[in-house]
Coordinates of C-alpha atoms in Angstrom, one line a residue:
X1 CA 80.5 157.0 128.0
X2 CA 76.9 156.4 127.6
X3 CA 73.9 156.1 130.1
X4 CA 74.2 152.4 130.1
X5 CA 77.9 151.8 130.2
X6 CA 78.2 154.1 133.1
X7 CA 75.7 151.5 135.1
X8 CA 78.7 149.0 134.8
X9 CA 81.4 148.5 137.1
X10 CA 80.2 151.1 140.0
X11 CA 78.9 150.8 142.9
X12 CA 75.0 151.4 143.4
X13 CA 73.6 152.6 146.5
X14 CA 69.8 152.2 148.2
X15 CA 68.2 152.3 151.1
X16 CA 66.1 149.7 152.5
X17 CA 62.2 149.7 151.7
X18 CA 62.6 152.3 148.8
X19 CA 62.8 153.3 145.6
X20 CA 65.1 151.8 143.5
X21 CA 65.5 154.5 141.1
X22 CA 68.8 153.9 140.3
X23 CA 68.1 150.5 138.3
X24 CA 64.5 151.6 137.5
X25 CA 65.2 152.1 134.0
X26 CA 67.0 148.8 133.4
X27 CA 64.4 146.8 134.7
X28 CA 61.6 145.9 131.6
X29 CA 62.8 146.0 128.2
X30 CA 65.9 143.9 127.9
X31 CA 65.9 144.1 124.0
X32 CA 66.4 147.6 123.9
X33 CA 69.5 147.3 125.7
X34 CA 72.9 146.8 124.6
X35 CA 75.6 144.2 126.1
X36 CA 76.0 145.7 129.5
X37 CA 72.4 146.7 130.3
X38 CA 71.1 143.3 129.7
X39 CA 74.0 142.2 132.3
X40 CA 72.2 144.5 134.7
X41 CA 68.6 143.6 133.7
X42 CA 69.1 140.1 133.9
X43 CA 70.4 140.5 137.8
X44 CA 67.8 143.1 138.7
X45 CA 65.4 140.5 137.1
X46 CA 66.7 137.6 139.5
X47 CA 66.7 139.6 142.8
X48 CA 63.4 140.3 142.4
X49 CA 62.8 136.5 143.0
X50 CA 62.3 134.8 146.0
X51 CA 65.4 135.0 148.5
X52 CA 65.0 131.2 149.5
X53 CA 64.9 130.4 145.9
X54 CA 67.7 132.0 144.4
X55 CA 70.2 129.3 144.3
X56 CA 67.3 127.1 142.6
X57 CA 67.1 129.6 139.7
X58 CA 70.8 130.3 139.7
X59 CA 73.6 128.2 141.5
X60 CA 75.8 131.4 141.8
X61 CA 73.7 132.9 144.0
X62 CA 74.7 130.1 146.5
X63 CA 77.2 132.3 147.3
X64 CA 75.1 135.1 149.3
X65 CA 74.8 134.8 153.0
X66 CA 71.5 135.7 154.8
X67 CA 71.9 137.1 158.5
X68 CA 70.9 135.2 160.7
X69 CA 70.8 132.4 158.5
X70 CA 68.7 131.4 155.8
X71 CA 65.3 133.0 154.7
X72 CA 63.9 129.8 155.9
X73 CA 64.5 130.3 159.5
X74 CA 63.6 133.9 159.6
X75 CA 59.9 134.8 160.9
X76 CA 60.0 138.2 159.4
X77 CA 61.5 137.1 155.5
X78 CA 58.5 135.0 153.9
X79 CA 59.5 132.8 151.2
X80 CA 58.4 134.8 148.8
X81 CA 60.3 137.5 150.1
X82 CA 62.8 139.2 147.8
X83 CA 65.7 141.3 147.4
X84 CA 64.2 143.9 144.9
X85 CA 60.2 144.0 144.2
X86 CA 57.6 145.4 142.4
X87 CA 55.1 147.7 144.0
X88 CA 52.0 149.9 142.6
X89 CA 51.7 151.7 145.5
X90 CA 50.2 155.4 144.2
X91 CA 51.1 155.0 141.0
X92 CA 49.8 153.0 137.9
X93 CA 52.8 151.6 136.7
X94 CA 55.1 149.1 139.2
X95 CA 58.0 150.7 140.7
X96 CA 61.2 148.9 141.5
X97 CA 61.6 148.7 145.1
X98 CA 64.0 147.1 147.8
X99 CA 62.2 145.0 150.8
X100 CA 63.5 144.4 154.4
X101 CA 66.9 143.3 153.4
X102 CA 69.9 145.6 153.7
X103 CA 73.9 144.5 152.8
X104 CA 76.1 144.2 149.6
X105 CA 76.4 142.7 146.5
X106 CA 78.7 142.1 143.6
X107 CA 78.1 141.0 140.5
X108 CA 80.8 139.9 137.6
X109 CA 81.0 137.7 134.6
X110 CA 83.5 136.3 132.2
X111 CA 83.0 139.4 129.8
X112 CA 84.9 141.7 132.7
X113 CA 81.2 143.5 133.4
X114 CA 80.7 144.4 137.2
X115 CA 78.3 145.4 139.1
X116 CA 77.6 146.1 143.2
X117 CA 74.7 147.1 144.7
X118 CA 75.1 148.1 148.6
X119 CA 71.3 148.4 150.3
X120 CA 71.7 150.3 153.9
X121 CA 69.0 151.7 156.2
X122 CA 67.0 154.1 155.4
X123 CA 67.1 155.6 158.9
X124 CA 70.7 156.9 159.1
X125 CA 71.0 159.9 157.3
X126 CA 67.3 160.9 156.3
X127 CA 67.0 158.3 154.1
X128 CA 70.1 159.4 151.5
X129 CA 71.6 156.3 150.0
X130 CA 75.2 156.0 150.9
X131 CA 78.2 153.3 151.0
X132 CA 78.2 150.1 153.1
X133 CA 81.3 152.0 155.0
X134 CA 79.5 155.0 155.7
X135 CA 75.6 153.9 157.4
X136 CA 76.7 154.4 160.8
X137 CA 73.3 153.3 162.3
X138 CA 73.9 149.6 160.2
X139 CA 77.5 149.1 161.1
X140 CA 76.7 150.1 165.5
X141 CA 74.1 147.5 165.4
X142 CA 76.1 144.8 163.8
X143 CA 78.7 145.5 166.7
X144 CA 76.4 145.3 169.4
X145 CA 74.4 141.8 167.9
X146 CA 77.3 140.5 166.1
X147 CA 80.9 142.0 167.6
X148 CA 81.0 142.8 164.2
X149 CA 83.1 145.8 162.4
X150 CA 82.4 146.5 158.8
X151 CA 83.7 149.6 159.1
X152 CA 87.3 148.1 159.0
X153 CA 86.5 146.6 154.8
X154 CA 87.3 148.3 152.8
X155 CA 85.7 146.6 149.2
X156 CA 87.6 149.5 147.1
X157 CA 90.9 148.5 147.4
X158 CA 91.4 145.1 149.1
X159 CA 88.5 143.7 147.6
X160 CA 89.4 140.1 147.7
X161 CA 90.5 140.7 151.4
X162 CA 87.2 142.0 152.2
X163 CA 85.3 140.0 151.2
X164 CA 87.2 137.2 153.2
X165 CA 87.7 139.0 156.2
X166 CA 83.5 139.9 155.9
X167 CA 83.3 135.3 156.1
X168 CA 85.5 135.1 158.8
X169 CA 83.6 138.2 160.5
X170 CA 80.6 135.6 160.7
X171 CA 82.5 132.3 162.8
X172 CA 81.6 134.0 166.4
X173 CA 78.0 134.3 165.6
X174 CA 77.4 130.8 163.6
X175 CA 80.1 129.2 166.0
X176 CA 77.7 130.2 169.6
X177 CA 74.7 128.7 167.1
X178 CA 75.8 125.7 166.3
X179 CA 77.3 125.1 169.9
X180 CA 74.8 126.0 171.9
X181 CA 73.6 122.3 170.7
X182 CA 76.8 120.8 172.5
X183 CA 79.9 120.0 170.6
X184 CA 79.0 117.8 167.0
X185 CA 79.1 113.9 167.6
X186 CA 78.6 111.1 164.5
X187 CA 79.8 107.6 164.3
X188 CA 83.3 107.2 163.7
X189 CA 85.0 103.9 163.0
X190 CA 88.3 103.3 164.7
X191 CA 90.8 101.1 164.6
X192 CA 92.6 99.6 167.8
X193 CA 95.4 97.7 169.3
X194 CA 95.1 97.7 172.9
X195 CA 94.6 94.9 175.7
X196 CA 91.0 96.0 176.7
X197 CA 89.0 95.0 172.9
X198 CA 85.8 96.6 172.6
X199 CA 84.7 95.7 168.4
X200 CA 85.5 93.0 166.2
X201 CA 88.8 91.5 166.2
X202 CA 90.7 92.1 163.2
X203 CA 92.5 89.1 162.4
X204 CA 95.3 89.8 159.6
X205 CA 96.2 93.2 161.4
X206 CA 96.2 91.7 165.1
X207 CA 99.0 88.7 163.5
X208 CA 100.9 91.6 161.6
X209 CA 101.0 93.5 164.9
X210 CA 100.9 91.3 167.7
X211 CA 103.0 87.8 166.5
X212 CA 104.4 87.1 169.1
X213 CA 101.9 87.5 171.3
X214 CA 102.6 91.0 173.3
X215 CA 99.4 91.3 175.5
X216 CA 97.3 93.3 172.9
X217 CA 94.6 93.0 170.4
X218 CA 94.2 94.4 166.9
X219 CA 90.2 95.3 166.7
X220 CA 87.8 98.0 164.7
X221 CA 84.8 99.4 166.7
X222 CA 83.0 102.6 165.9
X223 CA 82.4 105.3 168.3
X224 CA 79.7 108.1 168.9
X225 CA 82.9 110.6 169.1
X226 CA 83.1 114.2 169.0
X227 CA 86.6 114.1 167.1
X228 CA 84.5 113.7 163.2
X229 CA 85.2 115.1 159.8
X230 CA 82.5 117.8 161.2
X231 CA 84.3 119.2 164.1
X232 CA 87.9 118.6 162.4
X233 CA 86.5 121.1 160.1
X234 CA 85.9 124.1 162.3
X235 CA 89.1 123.2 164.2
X236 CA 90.8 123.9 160.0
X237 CA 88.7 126.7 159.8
X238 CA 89.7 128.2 163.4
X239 CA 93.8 127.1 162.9
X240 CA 93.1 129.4 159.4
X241 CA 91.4 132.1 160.9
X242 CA 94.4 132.3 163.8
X243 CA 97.2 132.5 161.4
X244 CA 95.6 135.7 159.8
X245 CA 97.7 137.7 162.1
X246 CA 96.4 140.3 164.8
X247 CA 92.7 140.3 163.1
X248 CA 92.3 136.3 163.6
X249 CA 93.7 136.6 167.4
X250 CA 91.5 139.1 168.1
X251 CA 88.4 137.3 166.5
X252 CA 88.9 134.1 168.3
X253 CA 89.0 136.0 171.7
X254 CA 85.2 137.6 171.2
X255 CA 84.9 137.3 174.9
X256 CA 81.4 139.0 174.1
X257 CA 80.4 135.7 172.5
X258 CA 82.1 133.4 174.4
X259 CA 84.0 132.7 171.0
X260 CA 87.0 132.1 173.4
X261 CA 85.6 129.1 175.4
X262 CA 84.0 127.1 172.1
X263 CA 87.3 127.4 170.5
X264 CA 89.2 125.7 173.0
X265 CA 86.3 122.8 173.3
X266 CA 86.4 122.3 169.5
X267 CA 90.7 122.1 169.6
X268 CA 90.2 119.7 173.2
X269 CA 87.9 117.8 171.0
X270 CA 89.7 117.7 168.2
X271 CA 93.6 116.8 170.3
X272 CA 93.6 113.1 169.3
X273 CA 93.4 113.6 165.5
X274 CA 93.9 116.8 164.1
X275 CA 96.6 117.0 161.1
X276 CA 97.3 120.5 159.7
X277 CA 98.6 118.3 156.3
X278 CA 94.9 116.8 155.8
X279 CA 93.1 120.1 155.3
X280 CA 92.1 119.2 151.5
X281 CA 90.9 115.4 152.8
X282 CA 88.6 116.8 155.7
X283 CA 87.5 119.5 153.5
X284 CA 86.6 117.2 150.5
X285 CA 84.5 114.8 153.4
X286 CA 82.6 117.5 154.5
X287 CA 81.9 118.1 150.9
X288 CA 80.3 115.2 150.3
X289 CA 78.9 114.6 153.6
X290 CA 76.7 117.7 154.4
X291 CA 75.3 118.0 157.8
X292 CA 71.6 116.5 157.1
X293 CA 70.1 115.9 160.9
X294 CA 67.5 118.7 161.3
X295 CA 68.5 118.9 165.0
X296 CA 72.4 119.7 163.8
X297 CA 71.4 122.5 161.3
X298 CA 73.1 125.0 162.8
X299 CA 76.0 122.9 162.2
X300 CA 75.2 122.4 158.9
X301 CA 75.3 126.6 158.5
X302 CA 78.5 126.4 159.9
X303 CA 79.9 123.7 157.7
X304 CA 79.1 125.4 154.8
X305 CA 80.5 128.9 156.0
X306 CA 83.7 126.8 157.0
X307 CA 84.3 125.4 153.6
X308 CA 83.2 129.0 151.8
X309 CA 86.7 130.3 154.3
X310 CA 89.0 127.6 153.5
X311 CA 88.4 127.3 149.8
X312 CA 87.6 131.1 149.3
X313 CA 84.4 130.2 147.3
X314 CA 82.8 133.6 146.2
X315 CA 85.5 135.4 147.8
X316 CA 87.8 136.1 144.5
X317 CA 86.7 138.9 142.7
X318 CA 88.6 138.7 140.2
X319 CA 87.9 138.5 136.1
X320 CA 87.4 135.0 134.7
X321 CA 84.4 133.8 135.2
X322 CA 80.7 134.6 136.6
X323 CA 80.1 134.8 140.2
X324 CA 78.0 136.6 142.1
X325 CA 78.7 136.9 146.0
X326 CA 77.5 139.1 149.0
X327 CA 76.5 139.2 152.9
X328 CA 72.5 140.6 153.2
X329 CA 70.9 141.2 156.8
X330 CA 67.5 140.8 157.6
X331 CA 66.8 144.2 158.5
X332 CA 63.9 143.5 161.4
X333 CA 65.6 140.9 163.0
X334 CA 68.9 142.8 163.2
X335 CA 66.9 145.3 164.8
X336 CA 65.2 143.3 167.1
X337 CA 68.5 141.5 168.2
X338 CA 69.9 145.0 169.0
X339 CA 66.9 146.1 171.2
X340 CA 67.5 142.9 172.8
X341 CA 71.0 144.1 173.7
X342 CA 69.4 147.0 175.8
X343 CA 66.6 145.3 177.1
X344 CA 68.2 142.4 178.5
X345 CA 69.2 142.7 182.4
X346 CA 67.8 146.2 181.8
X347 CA 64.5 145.6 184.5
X348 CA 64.9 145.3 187.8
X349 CA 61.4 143.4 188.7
X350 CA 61.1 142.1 185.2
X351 CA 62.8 139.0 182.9
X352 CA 63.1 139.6 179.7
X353 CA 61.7 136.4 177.4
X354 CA 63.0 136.5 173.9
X355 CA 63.9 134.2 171.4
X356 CA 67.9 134.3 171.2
X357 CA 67.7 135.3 175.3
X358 CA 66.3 131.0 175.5
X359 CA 68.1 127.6 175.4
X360 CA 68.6 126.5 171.7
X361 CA 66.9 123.0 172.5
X362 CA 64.1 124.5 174.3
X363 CA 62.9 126.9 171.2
X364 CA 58.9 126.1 171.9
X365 CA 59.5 128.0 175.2
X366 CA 58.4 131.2 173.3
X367 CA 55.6 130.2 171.4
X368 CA 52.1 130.0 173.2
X369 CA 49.6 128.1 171.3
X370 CA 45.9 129.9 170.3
X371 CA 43.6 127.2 170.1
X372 CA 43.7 123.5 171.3
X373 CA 41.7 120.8 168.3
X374 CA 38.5 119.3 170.0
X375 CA 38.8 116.1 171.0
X376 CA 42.7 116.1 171.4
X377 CA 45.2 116.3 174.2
X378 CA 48.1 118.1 172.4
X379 CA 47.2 119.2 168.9
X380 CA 47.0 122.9 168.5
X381 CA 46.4 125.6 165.9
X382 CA 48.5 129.3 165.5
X383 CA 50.7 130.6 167.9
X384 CA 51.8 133.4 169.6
X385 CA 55.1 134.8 169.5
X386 CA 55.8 137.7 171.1
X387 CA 59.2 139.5 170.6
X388 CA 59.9 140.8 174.1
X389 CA 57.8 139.7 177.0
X390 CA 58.6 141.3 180.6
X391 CA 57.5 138.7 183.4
X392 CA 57.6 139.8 186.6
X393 CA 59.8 138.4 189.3
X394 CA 57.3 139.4 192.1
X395 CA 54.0 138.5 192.3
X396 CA 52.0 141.8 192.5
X397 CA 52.5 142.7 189.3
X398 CA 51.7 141.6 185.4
X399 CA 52.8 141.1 182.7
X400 CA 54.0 143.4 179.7
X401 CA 54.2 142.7 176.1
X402 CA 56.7 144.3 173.6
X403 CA 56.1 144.6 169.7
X404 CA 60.0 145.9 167.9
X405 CA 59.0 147.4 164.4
X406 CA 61.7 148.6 162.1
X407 CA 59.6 150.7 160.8
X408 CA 58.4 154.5 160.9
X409 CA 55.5 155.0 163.4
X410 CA 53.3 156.1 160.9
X411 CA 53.8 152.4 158.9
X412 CA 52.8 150.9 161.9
X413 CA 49.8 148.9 160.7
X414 CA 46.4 148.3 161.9
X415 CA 47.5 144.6 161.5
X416 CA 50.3 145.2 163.8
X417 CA 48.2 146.8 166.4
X418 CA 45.7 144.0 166.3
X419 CA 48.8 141.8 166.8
X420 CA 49.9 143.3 169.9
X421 CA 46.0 143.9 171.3
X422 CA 46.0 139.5 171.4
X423 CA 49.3 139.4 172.9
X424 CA 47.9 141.8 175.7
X425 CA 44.7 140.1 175.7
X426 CA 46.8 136.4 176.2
X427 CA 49.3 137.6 178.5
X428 CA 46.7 139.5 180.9
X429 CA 48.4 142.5 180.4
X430 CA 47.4 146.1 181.1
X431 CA 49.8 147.7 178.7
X432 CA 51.8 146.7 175.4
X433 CA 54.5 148.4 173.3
X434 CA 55.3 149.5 170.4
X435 CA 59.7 149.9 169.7
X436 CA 60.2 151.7 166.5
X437 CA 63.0 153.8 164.9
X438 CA 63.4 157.6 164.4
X439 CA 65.2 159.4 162.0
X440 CA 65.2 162.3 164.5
X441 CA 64.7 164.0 167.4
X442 CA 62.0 166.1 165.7
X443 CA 60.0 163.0 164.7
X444 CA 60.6 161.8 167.4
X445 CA 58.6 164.7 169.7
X446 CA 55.9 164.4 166.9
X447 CA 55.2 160.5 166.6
X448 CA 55.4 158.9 169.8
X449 CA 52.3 158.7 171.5
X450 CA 50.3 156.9 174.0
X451 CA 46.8 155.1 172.7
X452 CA 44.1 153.8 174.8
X453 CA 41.7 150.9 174.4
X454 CA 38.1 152.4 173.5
X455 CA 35.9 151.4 176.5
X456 CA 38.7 151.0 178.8
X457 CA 41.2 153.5 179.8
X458 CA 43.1 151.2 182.0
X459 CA 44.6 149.4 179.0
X460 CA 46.9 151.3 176.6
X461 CA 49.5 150.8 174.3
X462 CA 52.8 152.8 174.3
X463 CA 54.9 153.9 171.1
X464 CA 58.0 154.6 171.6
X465 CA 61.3 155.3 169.6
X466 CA 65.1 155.3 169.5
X467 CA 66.3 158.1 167.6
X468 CA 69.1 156.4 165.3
X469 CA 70.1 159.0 162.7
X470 CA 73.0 160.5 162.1
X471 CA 72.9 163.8 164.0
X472 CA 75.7 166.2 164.3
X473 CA 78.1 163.2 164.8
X474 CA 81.1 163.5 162.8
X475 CA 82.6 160.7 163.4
X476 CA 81.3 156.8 164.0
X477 CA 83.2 157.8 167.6
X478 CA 81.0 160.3 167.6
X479 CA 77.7 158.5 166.7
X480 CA 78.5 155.9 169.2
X481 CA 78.8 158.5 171.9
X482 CA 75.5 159.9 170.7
X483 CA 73.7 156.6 170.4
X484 CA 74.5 155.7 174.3
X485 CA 72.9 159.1 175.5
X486 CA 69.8 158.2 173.1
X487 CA 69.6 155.1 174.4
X488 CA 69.9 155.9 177.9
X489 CA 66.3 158.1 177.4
X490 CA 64.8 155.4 175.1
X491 CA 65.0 152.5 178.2
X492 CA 64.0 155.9 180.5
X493 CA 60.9 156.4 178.4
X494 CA 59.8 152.8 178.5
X495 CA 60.5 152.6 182.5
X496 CA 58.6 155.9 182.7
X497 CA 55.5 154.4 180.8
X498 CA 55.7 150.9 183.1
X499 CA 55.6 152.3 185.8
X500 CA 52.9 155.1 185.1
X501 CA 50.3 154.6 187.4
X502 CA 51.7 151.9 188.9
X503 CA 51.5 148.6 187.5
X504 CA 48.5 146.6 187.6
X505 CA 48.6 143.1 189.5
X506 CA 47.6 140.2 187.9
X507 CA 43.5 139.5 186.7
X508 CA 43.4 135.6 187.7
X509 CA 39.8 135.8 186.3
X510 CA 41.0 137.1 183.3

């Protein structure tokens, strides 16, 4: 077997923000290559383009989901941000390179050609590519953000299975979205016979019903009404889900998510006109009715995700025709979500402000506008959003801004630092934060550091990091074991710095 037929069929592993060495060579000259390197040139060649585009240049990439949920909607993902890019960092020639994105994907077309490329963090086991199954670091972090265990696919042998399972995996999270909005409402029309009218009268069905006269009245009204094509939907989707067996039960009782409580509002909701025999009607209304109100977009996320589970779109792998399918995570925002899962409740005299931690309909909370347009009342320019902010709960003391990088210390930027300097700045605050990631306990002792404001020693910027990497662990019991003693001196290390020389009380002069 040659060089190129080899690069068919297998599974291809890289880190996040790296080389991609592995699909280097197949990634300039497609007419040197025979019939299966052009199949992987021409997908190399597409995930190099924007995220948020690819279903523009290519409908089968419609079939990738984007944690949390589309490029769109993700601060730290551009939209010119891509899977796979070009860089010319130290060297004259671009290198292929991955970006901030880690997850799977498979690749197949009518031919029987195959291809899947699994991207995990770079942190776990010093930066050695490995399986989607084996990055420890990725899969705890998607089970404290998401209550959700990759570990259990297994893409090898139940591939089809995995990949539906990996859809389902996602209700919880896009379910708490898209109801923290309240429960889906749309005008309905309904039709009546009952002796309290409330539409218009209809006149052939009110004699077919009610000659003689029985004390009722035939009428059609339409209703702002929770029970809609939308919400009969997820109540499909969740009736599906449930008669998967023990992994369906389990997944509807996420207590962690409250997945429990929003399933039984969506079946009360949903009492009056559920029928298990009109799956393929609902599903072909919600088809052509897409979720469009801006508000409701979570919804429409979940719609989609909904119909992707009960028609298995992009979930069968198998020969026939040409899909592509996968499941990517922004890798900076599942890290920020996870540090939110230690931070939060963590402070005694402190609340911890962050986006997820806010009402849904109260989003703006979190952003702090720069500059106010001369002349106006309300119009601002830029804004400031930090990713952790510690208020105090007593008066005596200030506030304290935090800045999570997934990033190594050293690739912490002199834009980043500016960044935090006019969060401090804003906020009155004495002392910021830098939360990275270490590979290590030995990088670790080397790269965290304190730095101090030139002029003024009573403002100074902490970096600190969670060691994440693999370790001595064996075992992901093992790792998880390890990761709660880690933990334990990451939020000691950040009290520690807080309350180092006491904490300063608020400047009212600024």
């Amino acid at each position: 077997m040659n060089e190129e037929d080899s690069l068919v069929g297998k599974e291809y592993n890289l880190t996040d923000n790296s080389p991609a060495n592995v699909l280097e060579s197949y990634d300039h000259d497609r007419e040197r290559l025979g019939e299966n390197g052009r199949f992987v040139f021409d997908h190399v060649q597409m995930l190099t383009k924007p995220l948020s585009m690819l279903p523009t240049f290519d409908k089968r990439y419609s079939n990738i989901f984007l944690f949390p949920n589309s490029a769109s909607d993700i601060k730290d993902i551009a939209n010119t941000e891509s899977i796979l890019r070009y860089s010319t960092f130290k060297r004259q020639k671009p290198q292929l390179y991955t970006s901030n994105i880690a997850g799977i994907l498979e690749f197949k077309d009518h031919d029987a050609h195959q291809m899947r490329v699994t991207i995990t963090s770079r942190f776990f086991d010093q930066g050695k590519p490995c399986s989607l199954g084996d990055d420890w670091f990725l899969a705890y972090m998607m089970d404290k953000v998401l209550n959700f265990n990759i570990l259990g696919l297994d893409f090898d042998t139940e591939r089809d299975g995995a990949w539906q399972k990996m859809l389902m995996l996602m209700i919880p999270f896009h379910l708490e979205r898209a109801m923290s909005k309240g429960i889906y409402k749309q005008y309905m029309s309904r039709r009546y016979n009952d002796s309290r009218p409330r539409g218009v009268i209809d006149i052939p069905r009110h004699i077919s019903r009610n000659v003689p006269f029985r004390g009722t009245v035939a009428y059609n009204t339409r209703e702002f009404d929770v029970d809609n094509p939308v919400t009969e939907l997820i109540r499909h989707t969740i009736e599906y889900i449930r008669a998967q067996g023990n992994f369906g039960t389990q997944l509807l009782r996420n207590v962690n998510r409250d997945t429990d409580t929003y399933v039984r509002e969506i079946r009360q909701a949903t009492w009056k006109h559920y029928d298990s025999n009109a799956r393929a009607k609902i599903i072909h209304e919600n088809r052509t009715h897409p979720v469009r109100h801006a508000f409701y977009s979570e919804y429409r996320d979940l719609q989609q995700l909904c119909l992707k589970i009960l028609t298995k779109q992009g979930v069968d792998t198998g020969c026939g025709e040409d899909a592509v399918h996968g499941l990517l995570f922004s890798c900076s925002w599942l890290w920020e979500e996870y540090l939110n899962t230690l931070l939060s409740g963590h402070f005694k005299d402190y609340e911890v402000k962050h986006p997820r931690n806010l009402d849904q309909h109260k989003k703006d909370a979190l952003k702090w506008p720069i500059f106010k347009v001369g002349g106006t009342d309300d119009q601002t320019e830029n804004w400031l959003i930090p990713d952790f902010l510690l208020k105090p709960t007593a008066d005596d003391r200030e506030n304290i801004v935090m800045d999570a990088k997934y990033k190594p210390r050293k690739n912490i930027s002199r834009d980043d630092r500016f960044q935090l300097l006019a969060y401090k700045l804003y906020f009155r605050s004495h002392k910021g934060l830098f939360l990275y990631a270490a590979k290590d306990e030995a990088e670790k002792e080397k790269e965290d550091r304190k730095l101090i404001v030139a002029g003024d020693e009573n403002h100074t910027v902490e970096e600190i990091s969670l060691v994440v990497g693999k370790g001595q662990a064996k075992t992901y019991s093992e790792y998880c074991t390890l990761m709660k003693r880690r933990e334990k001196r990451f939020l000691s290390d950040i009290d520690d710095y807080i309350m180092e020389d006491g904490n300063h009380p608020v400047d009212d002069e600024g």
